[in-house]
PDB file of C-alpha atoms in Angstrom:
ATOM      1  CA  UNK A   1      -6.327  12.415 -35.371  1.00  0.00           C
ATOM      2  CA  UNK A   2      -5.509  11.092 -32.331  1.00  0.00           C
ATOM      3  CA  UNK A   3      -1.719  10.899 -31.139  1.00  0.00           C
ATOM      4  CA  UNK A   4      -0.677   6.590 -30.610  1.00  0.00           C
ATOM      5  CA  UNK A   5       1.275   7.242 -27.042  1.00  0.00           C
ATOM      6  CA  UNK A   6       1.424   9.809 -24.471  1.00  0.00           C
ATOM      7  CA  UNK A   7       4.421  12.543 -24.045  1.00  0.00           C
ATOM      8  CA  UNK A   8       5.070  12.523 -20.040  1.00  0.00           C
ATOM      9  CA  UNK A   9       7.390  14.907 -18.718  1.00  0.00           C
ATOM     10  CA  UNK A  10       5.401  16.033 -15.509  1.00  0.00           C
ATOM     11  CA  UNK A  11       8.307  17.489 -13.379  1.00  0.00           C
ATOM     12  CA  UNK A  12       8.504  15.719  -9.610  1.00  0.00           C
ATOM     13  CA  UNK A  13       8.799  18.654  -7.843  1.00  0.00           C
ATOM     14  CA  UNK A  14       5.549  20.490  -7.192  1.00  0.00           C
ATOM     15  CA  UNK A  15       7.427  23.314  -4.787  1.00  0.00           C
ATOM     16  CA  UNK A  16      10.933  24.114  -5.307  1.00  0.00           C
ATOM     17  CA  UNK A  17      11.754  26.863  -2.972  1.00  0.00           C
ATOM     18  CA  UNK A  18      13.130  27.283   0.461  1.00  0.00           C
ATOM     19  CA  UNK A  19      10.629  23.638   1.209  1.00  0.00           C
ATOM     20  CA  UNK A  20      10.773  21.087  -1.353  1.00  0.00           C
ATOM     21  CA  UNK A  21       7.607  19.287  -1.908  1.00  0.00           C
ATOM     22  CA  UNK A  22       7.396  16.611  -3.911  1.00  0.00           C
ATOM     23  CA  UNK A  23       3.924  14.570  -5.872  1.00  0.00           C
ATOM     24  CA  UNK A  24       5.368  11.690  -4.420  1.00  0.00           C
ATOM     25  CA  UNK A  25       5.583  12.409  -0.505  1.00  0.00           C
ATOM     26  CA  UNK A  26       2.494  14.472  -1.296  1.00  0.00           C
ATOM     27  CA  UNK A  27       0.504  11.654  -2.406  1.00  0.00           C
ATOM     28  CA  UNK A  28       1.793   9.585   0.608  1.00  0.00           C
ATOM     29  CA  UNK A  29       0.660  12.290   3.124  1.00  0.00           C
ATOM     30  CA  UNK A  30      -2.773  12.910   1.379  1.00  0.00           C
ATOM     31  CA  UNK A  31      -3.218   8.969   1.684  1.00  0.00           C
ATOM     32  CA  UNK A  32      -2.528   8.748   4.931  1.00  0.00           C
ATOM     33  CA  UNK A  33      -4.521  12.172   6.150  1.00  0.00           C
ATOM     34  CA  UNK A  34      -7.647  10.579   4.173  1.00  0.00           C
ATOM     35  CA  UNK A  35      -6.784   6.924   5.521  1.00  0.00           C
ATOM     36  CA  UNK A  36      -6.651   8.119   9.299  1.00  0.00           C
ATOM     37  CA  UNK A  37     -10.615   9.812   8.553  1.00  0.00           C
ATOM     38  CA  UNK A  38     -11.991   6.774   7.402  1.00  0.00           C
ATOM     39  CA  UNK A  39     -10.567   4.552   9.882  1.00  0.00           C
ATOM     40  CA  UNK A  40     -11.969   7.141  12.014  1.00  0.00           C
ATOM     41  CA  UNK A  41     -15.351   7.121  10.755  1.00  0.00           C
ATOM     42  CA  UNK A  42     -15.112   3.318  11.257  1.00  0.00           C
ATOM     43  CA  UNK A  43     -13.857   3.613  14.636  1.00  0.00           C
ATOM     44  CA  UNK A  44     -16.399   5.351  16.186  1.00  0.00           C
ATOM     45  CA  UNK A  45     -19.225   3.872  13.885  1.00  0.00           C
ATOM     46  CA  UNK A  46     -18.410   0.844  16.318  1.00  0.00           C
ATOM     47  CA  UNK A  47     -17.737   2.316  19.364  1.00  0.00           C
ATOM     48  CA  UNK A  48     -14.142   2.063  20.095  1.00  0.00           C
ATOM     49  CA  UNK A  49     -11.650   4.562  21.907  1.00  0.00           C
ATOM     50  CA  UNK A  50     -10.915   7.577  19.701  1.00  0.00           C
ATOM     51  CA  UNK A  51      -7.241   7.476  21.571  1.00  0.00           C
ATOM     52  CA  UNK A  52      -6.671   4.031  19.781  1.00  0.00           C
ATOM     53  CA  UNK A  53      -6.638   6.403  16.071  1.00  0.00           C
ATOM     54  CA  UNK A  54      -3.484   7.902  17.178  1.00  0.00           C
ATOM     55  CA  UNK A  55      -1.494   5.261  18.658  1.00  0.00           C
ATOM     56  CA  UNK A  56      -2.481   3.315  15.969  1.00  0.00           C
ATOM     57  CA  UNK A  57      -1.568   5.974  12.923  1.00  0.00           C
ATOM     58  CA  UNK A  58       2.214   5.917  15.129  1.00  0.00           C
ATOM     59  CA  UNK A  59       2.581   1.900  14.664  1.00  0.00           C
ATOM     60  CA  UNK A  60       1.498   2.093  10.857  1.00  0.00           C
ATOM     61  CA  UNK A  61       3.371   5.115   9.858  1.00  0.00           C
ATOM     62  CA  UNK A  62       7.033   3.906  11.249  1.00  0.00           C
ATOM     63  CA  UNK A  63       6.173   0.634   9.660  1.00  0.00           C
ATOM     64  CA  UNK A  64       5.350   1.687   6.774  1.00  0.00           C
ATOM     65  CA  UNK A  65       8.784   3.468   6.256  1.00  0.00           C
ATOM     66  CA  UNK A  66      11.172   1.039   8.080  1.00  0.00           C
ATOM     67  CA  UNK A  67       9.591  -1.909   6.122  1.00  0.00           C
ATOM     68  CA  UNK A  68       9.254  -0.851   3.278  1.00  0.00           C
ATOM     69  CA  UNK A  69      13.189   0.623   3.589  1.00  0.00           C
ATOM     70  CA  UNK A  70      14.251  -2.824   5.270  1.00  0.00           C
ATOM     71  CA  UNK A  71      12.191  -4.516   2.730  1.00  0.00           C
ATOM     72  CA  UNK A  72      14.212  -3.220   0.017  1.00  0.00           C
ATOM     73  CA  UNK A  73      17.419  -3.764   1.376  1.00  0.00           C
ATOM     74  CA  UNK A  74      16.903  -7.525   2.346  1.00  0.00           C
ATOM     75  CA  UNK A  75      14.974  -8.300  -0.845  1.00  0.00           C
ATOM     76  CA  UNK A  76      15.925  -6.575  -3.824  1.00  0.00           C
ATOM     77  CA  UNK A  77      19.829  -4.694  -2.475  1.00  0.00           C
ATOM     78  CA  UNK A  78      21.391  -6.631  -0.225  1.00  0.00           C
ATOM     79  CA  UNK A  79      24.564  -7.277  -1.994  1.00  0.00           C
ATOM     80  CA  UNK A  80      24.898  -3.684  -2.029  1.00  0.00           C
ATOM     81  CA  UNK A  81      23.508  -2.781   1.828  1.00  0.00           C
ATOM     82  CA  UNK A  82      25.710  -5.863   3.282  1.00  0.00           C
ATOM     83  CA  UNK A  83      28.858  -3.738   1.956  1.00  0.00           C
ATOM     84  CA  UNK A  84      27.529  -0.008   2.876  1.00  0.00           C
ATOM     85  CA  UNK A  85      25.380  -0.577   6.391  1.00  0.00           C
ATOM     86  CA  UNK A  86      25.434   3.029   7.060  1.00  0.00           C
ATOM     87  CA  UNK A  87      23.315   3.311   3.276  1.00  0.00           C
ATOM     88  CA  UNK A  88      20.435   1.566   4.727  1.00  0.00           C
ATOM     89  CA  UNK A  89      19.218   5.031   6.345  1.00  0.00           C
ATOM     90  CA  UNK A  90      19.469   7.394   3.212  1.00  0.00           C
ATOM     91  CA  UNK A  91      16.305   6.812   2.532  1.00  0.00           C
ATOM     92  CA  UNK A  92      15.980  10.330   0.477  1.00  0.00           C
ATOM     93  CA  UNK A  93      18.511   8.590  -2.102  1.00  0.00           C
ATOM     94  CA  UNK A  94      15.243   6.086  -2.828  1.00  0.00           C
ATOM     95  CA  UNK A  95      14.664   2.802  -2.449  1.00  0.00           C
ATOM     96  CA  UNK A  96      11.686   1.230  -0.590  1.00  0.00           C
ATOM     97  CA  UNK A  97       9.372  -2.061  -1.511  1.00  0.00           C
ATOM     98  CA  UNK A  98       5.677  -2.376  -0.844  1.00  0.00           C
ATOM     99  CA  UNK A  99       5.978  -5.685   0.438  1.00  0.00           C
ATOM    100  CA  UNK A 100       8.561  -4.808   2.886  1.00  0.00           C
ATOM    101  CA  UNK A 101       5.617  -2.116   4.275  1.00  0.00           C
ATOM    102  CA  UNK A 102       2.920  -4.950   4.101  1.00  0.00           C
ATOM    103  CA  UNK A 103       4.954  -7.259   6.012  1.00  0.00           C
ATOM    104  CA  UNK A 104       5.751  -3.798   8.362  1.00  0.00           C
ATOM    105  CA  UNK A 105       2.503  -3.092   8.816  1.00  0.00           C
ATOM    106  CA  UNK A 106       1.306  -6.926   9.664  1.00  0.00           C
ATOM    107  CA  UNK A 107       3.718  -6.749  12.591  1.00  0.00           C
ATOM    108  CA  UNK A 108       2.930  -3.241  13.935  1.00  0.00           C
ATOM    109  CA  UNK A 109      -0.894  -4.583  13.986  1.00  0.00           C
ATOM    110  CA  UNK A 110      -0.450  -7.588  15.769  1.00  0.00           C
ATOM    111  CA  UNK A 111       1.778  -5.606  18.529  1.00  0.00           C
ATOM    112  CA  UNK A 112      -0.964  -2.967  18.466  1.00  0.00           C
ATOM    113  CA  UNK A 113      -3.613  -5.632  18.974  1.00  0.00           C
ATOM    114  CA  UNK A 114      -1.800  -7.085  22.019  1.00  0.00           C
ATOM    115  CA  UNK A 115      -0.405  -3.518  23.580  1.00  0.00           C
ATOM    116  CA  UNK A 116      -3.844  -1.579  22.865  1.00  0.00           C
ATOM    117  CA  UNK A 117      -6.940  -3.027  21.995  1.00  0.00           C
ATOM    118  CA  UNK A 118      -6.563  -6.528  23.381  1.00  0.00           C
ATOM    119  CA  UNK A 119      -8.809  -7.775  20.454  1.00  0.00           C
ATOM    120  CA  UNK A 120      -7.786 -10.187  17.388  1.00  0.00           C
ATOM    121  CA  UNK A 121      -5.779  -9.127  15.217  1.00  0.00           C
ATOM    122  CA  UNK A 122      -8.189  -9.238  12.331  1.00  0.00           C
ATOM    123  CA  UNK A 123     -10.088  -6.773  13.989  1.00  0.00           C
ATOM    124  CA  UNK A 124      -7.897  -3.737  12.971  1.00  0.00           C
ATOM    125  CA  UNK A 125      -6.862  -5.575   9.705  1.00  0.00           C
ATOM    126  CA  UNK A 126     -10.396  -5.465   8.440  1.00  0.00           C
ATOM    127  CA  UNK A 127     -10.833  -1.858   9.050  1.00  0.00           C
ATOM    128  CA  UNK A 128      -7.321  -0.724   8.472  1.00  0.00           C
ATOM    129  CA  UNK A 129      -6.918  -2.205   5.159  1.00  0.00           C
ATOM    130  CA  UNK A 130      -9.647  -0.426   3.310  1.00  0.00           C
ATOM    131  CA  UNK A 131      -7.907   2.876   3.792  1.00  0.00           C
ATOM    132  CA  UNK A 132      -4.458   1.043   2.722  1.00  0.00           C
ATOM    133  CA  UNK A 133      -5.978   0.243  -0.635  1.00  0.00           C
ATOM    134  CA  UNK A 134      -6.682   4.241  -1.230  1.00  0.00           C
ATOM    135  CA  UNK A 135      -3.133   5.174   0.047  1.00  0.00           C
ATOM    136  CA  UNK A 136      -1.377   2.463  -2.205  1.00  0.00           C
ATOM    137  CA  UNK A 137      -3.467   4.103  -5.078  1.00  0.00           C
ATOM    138  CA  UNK A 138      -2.276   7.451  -4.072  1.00  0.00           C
ATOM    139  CA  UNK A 139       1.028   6.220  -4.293  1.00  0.00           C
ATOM    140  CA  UNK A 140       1.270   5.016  -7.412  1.00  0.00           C
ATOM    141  CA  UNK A 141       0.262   8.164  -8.589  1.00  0.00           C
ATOM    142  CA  UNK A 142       3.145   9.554  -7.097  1.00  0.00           C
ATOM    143  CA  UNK A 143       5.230   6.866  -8.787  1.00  0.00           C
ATOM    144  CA  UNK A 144       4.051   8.106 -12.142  1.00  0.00           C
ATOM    145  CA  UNK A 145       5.055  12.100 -11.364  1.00  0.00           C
ATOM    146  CA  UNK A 146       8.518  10.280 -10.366  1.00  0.00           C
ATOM    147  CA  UNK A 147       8.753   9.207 -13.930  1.00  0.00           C
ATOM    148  CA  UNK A 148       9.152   5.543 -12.311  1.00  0.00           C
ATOM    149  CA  UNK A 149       7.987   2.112 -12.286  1.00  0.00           C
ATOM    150  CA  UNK A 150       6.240   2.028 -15.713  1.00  0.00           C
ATOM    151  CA  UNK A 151       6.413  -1.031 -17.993  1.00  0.00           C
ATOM    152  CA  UNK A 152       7.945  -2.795 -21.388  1.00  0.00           C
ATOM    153  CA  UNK A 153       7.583  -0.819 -24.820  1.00  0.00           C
ATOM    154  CA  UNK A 154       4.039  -1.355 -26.198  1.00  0.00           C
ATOM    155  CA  UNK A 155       2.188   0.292 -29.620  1.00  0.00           C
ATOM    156  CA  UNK A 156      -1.123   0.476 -27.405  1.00  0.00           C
ATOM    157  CA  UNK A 157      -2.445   3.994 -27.829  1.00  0.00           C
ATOM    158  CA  UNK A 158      -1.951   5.125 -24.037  1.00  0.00           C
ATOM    159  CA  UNK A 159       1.766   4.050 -24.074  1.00  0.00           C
ATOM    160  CA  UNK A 160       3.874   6.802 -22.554  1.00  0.00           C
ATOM    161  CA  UNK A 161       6.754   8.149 -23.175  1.00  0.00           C
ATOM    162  CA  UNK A 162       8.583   9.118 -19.943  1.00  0.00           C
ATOM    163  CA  UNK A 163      11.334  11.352 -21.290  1.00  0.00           C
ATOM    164  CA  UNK A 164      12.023  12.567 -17.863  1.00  0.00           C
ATOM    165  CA  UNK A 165      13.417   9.280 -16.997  1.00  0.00           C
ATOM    166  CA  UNK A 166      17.013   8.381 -17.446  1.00  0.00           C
ATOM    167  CA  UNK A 167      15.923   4.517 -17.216  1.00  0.00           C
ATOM    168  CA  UNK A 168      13.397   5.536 -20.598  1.00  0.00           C
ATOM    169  CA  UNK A 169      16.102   7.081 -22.111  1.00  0.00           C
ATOM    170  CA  UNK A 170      18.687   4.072 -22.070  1.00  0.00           C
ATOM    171  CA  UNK A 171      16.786   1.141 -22.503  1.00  0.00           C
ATOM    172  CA  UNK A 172      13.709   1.982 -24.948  1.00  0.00           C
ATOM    173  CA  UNK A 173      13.748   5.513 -25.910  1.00  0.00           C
ATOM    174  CA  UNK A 174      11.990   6.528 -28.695  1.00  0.00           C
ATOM    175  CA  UNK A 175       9.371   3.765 -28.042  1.00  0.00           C
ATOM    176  CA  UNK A 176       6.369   4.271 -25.551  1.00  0.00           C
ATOM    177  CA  UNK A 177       5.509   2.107 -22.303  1.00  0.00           C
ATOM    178  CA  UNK A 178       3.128   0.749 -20.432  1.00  0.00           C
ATOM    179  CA  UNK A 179       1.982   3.154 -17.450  1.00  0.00           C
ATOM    180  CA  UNK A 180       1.708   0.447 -15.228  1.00  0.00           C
ATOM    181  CA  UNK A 181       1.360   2.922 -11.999  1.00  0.00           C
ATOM    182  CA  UNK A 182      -1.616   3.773 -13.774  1.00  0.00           C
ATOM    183  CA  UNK A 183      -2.807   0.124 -13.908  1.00  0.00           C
ATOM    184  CA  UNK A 184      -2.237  -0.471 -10.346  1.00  0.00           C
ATOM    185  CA  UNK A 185      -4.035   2.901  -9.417  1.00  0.00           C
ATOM    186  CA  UNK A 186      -6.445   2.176 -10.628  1.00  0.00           C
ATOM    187  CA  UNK A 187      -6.679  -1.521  -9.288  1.00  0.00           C
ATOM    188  CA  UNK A 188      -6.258   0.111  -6.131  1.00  0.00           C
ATOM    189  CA  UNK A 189      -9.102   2.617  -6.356  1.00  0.00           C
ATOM    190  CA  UNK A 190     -11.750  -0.041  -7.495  1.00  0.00           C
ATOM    191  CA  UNK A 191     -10.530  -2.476  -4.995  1.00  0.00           C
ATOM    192  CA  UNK A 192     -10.951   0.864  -2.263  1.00  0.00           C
ATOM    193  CA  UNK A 193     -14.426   1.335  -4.056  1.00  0.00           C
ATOM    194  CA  UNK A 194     -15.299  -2.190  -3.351  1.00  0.00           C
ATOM    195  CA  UNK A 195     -14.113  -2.647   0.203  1.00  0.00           C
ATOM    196  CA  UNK A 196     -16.110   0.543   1.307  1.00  0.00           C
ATOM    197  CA  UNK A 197     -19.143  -0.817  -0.547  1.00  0.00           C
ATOM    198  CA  UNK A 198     -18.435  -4.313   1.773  1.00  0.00           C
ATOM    199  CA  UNK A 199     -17.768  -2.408   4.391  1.00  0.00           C
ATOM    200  CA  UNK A 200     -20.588   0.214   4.722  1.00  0.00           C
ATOM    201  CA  UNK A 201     -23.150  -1.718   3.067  1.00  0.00           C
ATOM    202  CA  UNK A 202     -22.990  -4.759   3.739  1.00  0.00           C
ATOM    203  CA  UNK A 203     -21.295  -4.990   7.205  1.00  0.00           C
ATOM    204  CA  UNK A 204     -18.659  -6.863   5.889  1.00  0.00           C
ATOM    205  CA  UNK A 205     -16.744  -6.366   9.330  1.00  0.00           C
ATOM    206  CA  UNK A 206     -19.079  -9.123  11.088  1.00  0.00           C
ATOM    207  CA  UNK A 207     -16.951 -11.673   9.413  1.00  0.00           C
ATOM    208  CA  UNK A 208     -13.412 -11.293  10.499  1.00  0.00           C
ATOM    209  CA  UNK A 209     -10.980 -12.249   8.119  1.00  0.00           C
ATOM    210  CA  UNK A 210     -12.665 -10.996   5.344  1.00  0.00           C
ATOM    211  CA  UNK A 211     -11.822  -7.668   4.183  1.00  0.00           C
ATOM    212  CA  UNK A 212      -8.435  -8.115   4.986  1.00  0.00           C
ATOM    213  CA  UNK A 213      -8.709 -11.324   2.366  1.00  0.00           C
ATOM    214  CA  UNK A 214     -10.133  -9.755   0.201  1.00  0.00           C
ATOM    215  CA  UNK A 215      -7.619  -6.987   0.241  1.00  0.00           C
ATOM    216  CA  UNK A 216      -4.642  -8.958   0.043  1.00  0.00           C
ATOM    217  CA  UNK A 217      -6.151 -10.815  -3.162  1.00  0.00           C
ATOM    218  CA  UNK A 218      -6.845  -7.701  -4.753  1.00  0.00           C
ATOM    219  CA  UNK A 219      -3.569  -6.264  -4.085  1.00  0.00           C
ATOM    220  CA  UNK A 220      -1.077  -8.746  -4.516  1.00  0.00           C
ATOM    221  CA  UNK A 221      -2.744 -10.586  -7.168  1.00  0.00           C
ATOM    222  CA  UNK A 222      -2.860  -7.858  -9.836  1.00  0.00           C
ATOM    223  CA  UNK A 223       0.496  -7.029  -8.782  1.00  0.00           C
ATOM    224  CA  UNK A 224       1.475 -10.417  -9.375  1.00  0.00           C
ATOM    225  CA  UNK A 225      -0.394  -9.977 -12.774  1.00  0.00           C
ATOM    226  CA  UNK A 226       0.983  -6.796 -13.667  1.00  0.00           C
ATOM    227  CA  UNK A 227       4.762  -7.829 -12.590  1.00  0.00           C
ATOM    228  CA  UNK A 228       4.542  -9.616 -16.201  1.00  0.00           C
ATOM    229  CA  UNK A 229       4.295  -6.262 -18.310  1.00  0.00           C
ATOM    230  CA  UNK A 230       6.635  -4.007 -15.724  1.00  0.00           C
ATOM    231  CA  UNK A 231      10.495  -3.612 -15.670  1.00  0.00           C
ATOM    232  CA  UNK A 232      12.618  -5.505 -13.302  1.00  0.00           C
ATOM    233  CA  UNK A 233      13.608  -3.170 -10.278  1.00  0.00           C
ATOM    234  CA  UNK A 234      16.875  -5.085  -9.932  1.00  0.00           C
ATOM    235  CA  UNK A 235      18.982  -6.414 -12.748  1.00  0.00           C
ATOM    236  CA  UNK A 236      19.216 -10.212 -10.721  1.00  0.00           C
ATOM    237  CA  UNK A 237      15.698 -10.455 -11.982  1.00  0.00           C
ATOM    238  CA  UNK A 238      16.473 -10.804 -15.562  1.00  0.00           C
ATOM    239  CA  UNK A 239      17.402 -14.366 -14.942  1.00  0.00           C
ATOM    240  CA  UNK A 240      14.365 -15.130 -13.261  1.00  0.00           C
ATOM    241  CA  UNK A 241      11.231 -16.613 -14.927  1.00  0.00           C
ATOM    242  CA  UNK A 242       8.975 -14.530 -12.298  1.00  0.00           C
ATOM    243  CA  UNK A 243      10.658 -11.820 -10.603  1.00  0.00           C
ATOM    244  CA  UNK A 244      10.690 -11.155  -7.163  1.00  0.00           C
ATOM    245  CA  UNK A 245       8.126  -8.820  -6.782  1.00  0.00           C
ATOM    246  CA  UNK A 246       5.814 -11.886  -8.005  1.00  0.00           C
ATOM    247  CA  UNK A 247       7.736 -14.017  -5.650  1.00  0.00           C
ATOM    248  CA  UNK A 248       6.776 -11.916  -2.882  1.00  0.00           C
ATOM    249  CA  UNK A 249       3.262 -11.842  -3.376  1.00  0.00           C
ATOM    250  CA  UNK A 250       2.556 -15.506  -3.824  1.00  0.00           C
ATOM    251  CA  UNK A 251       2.079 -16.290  -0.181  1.00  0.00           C
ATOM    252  CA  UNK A 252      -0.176 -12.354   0.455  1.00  0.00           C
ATOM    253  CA  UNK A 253      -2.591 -14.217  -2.062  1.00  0.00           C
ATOM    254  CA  UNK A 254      -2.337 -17.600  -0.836  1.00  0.00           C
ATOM    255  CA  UNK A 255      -2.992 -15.728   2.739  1.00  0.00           C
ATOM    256  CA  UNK A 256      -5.686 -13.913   1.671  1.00  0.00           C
ATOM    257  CA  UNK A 257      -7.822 -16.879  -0.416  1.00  0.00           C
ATOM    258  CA  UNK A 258      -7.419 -18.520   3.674  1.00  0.00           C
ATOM    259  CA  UNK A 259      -8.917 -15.459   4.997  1.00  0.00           C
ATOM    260  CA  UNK A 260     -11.613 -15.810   2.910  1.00  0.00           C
ATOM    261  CA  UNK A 261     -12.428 -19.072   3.392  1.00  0.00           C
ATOM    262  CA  UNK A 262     -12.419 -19.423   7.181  1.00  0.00           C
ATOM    263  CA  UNK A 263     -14.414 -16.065   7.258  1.00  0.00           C
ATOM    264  CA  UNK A 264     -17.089 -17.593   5.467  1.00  0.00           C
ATOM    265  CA  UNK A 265     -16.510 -21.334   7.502  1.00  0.00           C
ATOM    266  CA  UNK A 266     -17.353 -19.412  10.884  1.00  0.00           C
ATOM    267  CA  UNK A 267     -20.644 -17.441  11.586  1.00  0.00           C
ATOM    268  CA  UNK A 268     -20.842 -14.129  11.242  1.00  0.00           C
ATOM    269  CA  UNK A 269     -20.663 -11.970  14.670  1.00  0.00           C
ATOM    270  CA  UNK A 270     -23.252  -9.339  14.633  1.00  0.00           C
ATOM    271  CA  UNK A 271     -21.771  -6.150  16.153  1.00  0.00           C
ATOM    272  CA  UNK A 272     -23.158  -2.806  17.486  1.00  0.00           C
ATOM    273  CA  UNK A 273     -22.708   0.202  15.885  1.00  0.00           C
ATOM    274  CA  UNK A 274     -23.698   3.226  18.001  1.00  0.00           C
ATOM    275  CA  UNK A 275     -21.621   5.491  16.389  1.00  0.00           C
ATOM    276  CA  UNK A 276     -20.197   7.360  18.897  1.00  0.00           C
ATOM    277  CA  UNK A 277     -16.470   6.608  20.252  1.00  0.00           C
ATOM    278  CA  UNK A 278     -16.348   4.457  24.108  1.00  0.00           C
ATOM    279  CA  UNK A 279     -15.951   6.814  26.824  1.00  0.00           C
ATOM    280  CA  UNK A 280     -12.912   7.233  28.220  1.00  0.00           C
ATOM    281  CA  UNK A 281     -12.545   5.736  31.745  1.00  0.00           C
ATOM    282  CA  UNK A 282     -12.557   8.123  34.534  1.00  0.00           C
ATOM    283  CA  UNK A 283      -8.472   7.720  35.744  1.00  0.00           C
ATOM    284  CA  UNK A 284      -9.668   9.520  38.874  1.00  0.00           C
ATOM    285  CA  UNK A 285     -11.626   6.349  40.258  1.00  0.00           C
ATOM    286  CA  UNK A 286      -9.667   3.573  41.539  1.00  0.00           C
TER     287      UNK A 286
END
């Protein structure tokens, strides 16, 4: 017979020694080591300067982390962060939102488009996000070793029970949850699945605009639609009849369905694809 919930008590920590490793930065650096090859791949499938992969891996990686730390100060803390500044930078005590590291990541692009490749924007959005929708399914797998970010009590047969988490303990304990980092995973992988499919088979890049729409849907609309079954991050959100996590998404999906539309209202731009990166020009000639 078949047990009606799941028993999770995976421990955080995968090293505990003189380095501690943890799933959760683990996942994030996996994600972004596997993110950086495809983009890769992509670059030079087109023809662009390999040099632009590591500038551009610098932009999105201190974006990522200072918006998605900023993001959760302004948005979900800042009651707390107005009164303790010097808190804002202990980022190992936790604390970061994914929307604060979209909006991050939507800056560092556009500066990177007018600093390096002095193309539109959409250009590195199209390509960039399809590796984005792996690492934010890597993530939330690191979520659910931290015991973190799981949903209301349900009877469904893959509830879980997170008994490493103080939060399970105090407000539903003995009851089982819904693993909603598993939902979003895996919302995350099929929408990765998808993009590479748009992508790689059908070329998908000729219409600028359109991966990156289609992206932002996929993202922020199931989290918009899982927000409904998942605990509150911040208690102000009881009072709130959609919380601010479904707030915050509204205008990535309203963003996105533009995308979409305009990429389809314009013709498509049929591109090269010599697969081999642009030489590098010769600094010796003036």
């Amino acid at each position: 017979m078949l047990a009606d919930f799941i028993t999770w008590s995976a421990d955080p920590v995968l090293i505990d020694s003189f380095v501690t490793i943890r799933w959760y930065g683990l996942m994030f650096a996996i994600g972004f080591w596997i993110g950086f090859n495809i983009v890769a791949r992509m670059f030079k499938r087109e023809g662009a300067p390999e040099r632009w992969l590591g500038i551009l891996l610098i932009y999105v990686g201190v974006a990522t982390i200072v918006g998605a730390r900023l993001g959760h100060v302004f948005f979900y803390a800042w009651d707390y962060y107005s009164q303790h500044p010097w808190k804002i930078l202990a980022t190992w005590e936790g604390g970061l939102a994914s929307h604060g590291g979209a909006i991050g990541i939507i800056i560092a692009v556009i500066l990177f488009s007018i600093f390096v490749t002095k193309r539109n924007p959409l250009w590195t959005f199209d390509r960039l996000t399809v590796a984005i929708a792996l690492v934010g399914c890597l993530i939330r797998i690191g979520n659910l070793m931290n015991s973190e970010i799981f949903g209301h009590p349900t009877d469904l047969p893959w509830g879980f029970k997170f008994v490493n988490s103080p939060e399970w303990q105090q407000l539903y304990a003995p009851l089982a949850c819904h693993p909603t980092q598993i939902y979003e995973a895996l919302t995350y992988l099929a929408l990765f699945g998808l993009m590479m499919w748009m992508y790689w088979k059908r070329n998908a890049g000729e219409r600028p605009g359109l991966l990156f729409g289609t992206f932002l849907i996929g993202t922020f609309g199931s989290r918009f639609l899982i927000e409904f079954i998942k605990n509150n991050q911040e208690a102000f959100e009881d009072s709130m009849a959609i919380n601010m996590g479904q707030i915050l998404s509204i205008p990535f999906v309203v963003l996105g369905i533009f995308l979409i539309v305009w990429a389809f209202m314009h013709p498509r731009q049929k591109l090269a694809y010599p697969n081999a990166y642009a030489p590098e020009p010769d600094k010796k000639k003036k």
